[in-house]
Short mmCIF file of C-alpha atoms and ligand atoms in Angstrom, two decimals:
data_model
loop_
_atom_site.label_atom_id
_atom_site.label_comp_id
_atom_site.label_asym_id
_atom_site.label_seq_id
_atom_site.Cartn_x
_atom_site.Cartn_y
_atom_site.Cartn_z
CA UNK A 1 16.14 14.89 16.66
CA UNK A 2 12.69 14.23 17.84
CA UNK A 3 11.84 13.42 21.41
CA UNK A 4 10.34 9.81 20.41
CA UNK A 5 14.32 8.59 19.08
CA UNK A 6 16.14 9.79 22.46
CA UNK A 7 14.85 6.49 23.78
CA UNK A 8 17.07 4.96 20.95
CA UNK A 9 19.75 6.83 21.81
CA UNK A 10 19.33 6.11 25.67
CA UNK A 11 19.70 1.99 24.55
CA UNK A 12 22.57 3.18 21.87
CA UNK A 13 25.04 5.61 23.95
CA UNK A 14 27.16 8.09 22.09
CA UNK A 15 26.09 6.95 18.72
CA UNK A 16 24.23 9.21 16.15
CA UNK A 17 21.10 7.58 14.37
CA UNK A 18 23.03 6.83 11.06
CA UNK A 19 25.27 4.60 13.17
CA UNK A 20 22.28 3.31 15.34
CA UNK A 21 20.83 2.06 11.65
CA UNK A 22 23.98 1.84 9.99
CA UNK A 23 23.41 3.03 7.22
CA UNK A 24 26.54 3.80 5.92
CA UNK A 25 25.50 0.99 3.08
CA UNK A 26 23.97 3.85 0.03
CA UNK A 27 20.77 1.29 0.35
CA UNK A 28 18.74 2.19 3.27
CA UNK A 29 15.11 -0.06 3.16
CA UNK A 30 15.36 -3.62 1.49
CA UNK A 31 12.51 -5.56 1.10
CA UNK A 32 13.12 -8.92 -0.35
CA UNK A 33 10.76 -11.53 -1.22
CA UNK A 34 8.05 -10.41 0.28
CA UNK A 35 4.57 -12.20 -0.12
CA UNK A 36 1.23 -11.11 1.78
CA UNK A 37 -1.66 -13.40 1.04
CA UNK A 38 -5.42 -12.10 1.74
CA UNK A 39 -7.58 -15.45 1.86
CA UNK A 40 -5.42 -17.03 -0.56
CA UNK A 41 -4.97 -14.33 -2.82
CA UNK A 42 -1.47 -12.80 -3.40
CA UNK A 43 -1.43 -9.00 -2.49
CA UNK A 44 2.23 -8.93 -3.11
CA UNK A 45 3.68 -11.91 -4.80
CA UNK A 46 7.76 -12.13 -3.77
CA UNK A 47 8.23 -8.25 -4.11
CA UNK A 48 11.82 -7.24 -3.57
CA UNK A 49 12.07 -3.28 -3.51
CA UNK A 50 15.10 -1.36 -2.43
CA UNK A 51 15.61 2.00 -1.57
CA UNK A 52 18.43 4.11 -1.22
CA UNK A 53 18.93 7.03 1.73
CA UNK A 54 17.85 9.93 0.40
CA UNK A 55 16.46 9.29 -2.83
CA UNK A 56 13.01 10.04 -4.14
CA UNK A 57 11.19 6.86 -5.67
CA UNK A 58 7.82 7.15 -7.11
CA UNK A 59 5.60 4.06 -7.06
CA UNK A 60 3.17 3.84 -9.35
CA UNK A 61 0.60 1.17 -10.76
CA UNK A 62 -2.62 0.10 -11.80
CA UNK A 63 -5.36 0.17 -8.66
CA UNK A 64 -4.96 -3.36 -6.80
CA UNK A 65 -0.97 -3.59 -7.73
CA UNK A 66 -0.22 -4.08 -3.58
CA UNK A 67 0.96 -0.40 -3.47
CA UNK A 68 -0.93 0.37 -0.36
CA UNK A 69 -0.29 -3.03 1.29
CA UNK A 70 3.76 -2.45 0.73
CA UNK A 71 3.38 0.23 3.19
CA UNK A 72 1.22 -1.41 5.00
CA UNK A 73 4.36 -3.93 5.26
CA UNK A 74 7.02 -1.38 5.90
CA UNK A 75 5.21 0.36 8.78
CA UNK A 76 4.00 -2.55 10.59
CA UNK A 77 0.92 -2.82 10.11
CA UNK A 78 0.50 -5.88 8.03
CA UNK A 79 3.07 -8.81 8.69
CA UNK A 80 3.94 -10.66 5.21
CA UNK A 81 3.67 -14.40 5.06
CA UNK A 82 7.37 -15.03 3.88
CA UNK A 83 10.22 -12.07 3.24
CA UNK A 84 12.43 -9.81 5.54
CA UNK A 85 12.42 -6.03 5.40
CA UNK A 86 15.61 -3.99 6.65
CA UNK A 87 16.12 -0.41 8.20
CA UNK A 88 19.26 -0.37 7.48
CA UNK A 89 21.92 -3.01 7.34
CA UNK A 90 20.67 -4.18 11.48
CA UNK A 91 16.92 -3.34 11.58
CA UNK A 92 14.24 -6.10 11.25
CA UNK A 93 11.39 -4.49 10.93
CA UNK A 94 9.45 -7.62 10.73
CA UNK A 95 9.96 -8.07 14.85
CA UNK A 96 8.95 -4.07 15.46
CA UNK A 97 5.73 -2.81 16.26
CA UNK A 98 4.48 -0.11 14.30
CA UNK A 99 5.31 2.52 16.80
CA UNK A 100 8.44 1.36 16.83
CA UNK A 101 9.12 1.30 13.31
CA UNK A 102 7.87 5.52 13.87
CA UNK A 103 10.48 5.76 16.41
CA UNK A 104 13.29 4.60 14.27
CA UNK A 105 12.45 7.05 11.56
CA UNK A 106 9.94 5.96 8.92
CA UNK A 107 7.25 8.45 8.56
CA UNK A 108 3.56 7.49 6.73
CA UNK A 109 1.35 9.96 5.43
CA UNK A 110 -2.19 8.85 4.59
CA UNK A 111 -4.28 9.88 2.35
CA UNK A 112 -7.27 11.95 4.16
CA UNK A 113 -5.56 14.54 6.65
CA UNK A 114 -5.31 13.47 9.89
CA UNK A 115 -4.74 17.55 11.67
CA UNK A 116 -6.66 18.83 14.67
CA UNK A 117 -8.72 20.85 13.33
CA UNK A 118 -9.23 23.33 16.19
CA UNK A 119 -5.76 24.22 17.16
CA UNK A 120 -3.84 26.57 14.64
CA UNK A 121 -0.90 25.83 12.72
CA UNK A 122 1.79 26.23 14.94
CA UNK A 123 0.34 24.36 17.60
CA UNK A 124 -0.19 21.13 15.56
CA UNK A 125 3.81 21.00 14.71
CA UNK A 126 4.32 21.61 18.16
CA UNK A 127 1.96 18.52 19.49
CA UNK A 128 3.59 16.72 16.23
CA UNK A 129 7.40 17.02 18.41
CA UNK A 130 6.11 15.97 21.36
CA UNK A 131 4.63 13.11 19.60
CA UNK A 132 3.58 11.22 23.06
CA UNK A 133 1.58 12.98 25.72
CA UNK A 134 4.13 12.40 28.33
CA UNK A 135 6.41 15.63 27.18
CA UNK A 136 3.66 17.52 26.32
CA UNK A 137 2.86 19.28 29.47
CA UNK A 138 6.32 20.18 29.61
CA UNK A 139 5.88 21.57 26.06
CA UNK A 140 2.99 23.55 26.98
CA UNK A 141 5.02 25.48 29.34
CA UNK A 142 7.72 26.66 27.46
CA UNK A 143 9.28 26.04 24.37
CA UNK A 144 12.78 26.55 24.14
CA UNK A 145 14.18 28.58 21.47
CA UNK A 146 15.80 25.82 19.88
CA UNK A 147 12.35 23.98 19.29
CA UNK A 148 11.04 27.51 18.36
CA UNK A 149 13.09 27.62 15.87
CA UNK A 150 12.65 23.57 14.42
CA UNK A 151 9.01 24.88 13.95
CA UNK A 152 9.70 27.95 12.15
CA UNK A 153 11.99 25.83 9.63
CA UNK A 154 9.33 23.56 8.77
CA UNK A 155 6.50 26.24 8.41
CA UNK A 156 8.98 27.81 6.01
CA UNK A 157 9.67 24.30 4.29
CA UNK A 158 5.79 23.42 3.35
CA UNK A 159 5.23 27.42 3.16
CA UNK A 160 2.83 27.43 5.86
CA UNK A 161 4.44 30.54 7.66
CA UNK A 162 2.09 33.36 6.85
CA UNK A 163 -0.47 31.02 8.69
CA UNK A 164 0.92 29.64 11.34
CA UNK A 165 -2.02 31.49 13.58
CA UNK A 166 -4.74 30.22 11.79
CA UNK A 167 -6.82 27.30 12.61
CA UNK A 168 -6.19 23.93 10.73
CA UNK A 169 -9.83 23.73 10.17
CA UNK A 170 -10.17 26.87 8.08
CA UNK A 171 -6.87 25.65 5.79
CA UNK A 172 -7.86 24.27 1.98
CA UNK A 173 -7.47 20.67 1.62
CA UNK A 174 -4.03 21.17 -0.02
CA UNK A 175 -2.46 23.00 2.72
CA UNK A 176 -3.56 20.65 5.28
CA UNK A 177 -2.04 18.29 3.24
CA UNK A 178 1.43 20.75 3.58
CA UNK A 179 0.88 20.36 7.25
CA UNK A 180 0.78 16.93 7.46
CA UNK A 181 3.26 16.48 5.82
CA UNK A 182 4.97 19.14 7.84
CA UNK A 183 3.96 17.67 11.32
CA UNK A 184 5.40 14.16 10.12
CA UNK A 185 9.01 16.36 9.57
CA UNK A 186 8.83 17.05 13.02
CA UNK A 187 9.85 14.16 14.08
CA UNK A 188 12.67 13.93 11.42
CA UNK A 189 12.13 10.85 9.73
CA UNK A 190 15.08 9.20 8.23
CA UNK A 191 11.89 7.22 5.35
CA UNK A 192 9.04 9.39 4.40
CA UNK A 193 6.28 7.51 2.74
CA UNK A 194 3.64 9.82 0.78
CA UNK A 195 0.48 7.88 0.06
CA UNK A 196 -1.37 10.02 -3.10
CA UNK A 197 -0.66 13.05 -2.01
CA UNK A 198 -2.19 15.39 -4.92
CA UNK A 199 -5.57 13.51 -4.64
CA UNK A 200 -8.04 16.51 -4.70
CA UNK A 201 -5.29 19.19 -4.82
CA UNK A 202 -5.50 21.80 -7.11
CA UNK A 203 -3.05 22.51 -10.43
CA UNK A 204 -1.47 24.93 -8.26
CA UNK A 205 -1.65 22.64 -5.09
CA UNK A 206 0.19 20.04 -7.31
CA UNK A 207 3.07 22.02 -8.47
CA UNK A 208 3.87 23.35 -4.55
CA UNK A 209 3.16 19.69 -2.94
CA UNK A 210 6.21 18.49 -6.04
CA UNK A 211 8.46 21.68 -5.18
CA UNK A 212 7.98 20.05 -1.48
CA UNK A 213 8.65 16.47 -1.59
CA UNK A 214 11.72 17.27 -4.12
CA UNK A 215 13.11 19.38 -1.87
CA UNK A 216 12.67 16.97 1.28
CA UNK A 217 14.82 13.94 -1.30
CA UNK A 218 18.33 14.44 -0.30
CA UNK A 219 17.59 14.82 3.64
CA UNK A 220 14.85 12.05 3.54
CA UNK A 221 14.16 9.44 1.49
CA UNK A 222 10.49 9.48 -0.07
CA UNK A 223 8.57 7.28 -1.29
CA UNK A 224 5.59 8.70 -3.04
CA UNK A 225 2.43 6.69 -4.26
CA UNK A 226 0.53 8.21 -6.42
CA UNK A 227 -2.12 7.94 -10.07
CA UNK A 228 -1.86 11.16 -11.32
CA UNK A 229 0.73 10.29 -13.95
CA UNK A 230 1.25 13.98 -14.71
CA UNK A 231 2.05 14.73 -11.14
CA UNK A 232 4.49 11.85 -11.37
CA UNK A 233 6.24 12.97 -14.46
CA UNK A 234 7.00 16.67 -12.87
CA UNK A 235 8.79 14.93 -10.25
CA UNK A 236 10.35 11.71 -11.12
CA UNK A 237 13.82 10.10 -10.61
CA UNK A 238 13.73 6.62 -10.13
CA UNK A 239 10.09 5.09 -10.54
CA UNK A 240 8.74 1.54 -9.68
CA UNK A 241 5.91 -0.04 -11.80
CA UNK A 242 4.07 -2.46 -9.32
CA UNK A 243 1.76 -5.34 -11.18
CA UNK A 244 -0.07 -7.97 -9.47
CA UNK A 245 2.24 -8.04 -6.41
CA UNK A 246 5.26 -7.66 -8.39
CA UNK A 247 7.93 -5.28 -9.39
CA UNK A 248 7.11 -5.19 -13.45
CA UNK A 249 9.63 -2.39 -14.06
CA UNK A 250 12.07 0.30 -12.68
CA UNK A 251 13.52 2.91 -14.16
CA UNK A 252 13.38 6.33 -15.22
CA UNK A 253 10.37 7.86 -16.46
CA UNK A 254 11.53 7.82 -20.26
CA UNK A 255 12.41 3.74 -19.85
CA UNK A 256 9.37 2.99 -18.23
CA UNK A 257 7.09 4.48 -20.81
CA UNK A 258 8.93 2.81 -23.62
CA UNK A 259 8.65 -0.77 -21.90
CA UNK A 260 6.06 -2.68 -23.57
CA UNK A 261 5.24 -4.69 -20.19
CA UNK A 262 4.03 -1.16 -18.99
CA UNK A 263 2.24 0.22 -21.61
CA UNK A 264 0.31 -2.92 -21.80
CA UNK A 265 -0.96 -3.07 -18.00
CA UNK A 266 -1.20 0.50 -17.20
CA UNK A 267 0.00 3.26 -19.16
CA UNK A 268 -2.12 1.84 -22.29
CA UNK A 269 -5.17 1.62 -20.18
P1 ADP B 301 -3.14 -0.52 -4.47
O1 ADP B 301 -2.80 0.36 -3.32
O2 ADP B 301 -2.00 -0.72 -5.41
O3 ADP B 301 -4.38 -0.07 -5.20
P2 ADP B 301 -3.69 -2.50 -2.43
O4 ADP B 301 -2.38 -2.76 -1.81
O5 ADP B 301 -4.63 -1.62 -1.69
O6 ADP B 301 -3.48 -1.99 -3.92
O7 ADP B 301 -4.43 -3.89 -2.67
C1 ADP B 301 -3.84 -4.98 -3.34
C2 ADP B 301 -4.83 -6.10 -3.40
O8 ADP B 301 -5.00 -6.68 -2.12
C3 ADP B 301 -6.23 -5.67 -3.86
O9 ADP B 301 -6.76 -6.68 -4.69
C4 ADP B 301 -7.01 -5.58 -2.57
O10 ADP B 301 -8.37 -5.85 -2.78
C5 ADP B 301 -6.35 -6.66 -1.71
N1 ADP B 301 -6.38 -6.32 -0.29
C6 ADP B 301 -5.74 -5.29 0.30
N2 ADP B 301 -5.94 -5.27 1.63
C7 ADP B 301 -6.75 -6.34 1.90
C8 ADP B 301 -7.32 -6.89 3.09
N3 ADP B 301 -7.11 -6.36 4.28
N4 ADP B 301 -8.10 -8.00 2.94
C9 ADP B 301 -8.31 -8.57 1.75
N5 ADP B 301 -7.80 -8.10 0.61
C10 ADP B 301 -7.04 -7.02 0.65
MG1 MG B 302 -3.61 2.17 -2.60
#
């Protein structure tokens, strides 16, 4: 668990952090009704979205479908106009701050890479645990084994372990990307949201970043963004179309490409 939810424990004795969030409900985010206006204009027009714990959703649609600003929603950073979005059956995340929202377990990845560059591998999983400065003096002393060994399971999971020496700055832009996404693990996240991932990745890049996020689904839920329909087709479960604001369609990948609503506004483009 990472150091940044022991503070939720502290204010929740005893309990684990599926009880803390109850999520013993199978849905785990709901966002319902939610409208964000930019000078009048509707970003996201009464969206209602739900996901479940655990599941992988792809969200996909055309540039300027409010894709971007419904994570902007989730994590804080922009407040809707009208709506409510739930962790969980207790958590308002409308009345969190955005490191709060972190600290309850709901993980963003950007787009560019956000590493630092001149510290290797290891170390940047390492400074991703301590996630605030406070415990990382502490860190830099000594790592027990048991945080040895959290590190070494997510340089296996996003196949960064032959490198784990090197320097962030010499990795390609795909494994950075694998970092990233590994340093985010590190602090466990309950809600992984994946923001185009395979943007300037490789063929090869692609096919190891969708062996990745489908084997995070299951222990997380992810939510991947993302335009490269053929990158969304190797992995897809449940996908969302967004238009305009608006959910236009859900469903697999076969019933979304038969629905005329989605050929006509983005698959047809
Ligand atoms: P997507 O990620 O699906 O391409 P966005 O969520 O980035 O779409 O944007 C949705 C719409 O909202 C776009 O028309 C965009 O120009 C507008 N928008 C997003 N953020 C802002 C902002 N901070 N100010 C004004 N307009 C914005
Ligand atoms: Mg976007």
């Amino acid at each position: 668990m990472g150091a940044q939810f022991e503070r939720w424990e502290y204010l929740n004795p005893g309990k684990t952090r599926a009880e803390i969030l109850d999520i013993s409900h199978t849905t785990m985010l709901y966002v319902e009704g939610v409208t964000v206006s930019f000078d009048g204009f509707r970003a996201l027009d009464d969206l209602s979205i739900y996901i479940d714990s655990g599941e992988l959703r792809c969200v996909i649609g055309p540039n300027g479908a409010g894709k971007t600003t419904m994570m902007d929603v989730i994590t804080g950073k922009t407040r809707p106009d009208t709506g409510t979005v739930f962790f969980g059956q207790k958590i308002d995340l409308l009345r969190m701050s955005e490191s709060e929202i972190a600290e309850a377990g709901i993980g963003r990845k950007f787009q560019k890479p956000t590493v630092f560059e001149h510290q290797s591998v290891f170390d940047n999983l390492e400074l991703a645990m301590a996630g605030d400065k406070r415990v990382l003096s502490t860190l830099v002393a000594k790592l027990s084994s048991e945080q040895r060994d959290r590190i070494d399971a997510v340089l296996d999971l996003v196949g960064l372990k032959e490198l784990a020496f090197r320097e962030a700055g010499a990795l390609s832009h795909g494994q950075k990307q694998w970092l990233e996404i590994g340093m985010l693990l590190m602090q466990n996240p309950l809600l992984l949201l994946v923001d185009e991932p395979v943007a300037g990745m490789t063929h090869q890049e692609m096919d190891r970043t969708a062996e990745l996020l489908t084997s995070l689904a299951g222990k997380h839920a992810v939510v991947v963004v993302e335009h490269d329909m053929d990158f969304v087709r190797s992995i897809a479960k449940r996908v969302t179309v967004l238009h305009q604001g608006r959910v236009l369609a859900e469903g697999t990948m076969d019933e979304i490409q038969k629905d005329p609503k989605v050929v006509e506004v983005y698959l047809g483009e």
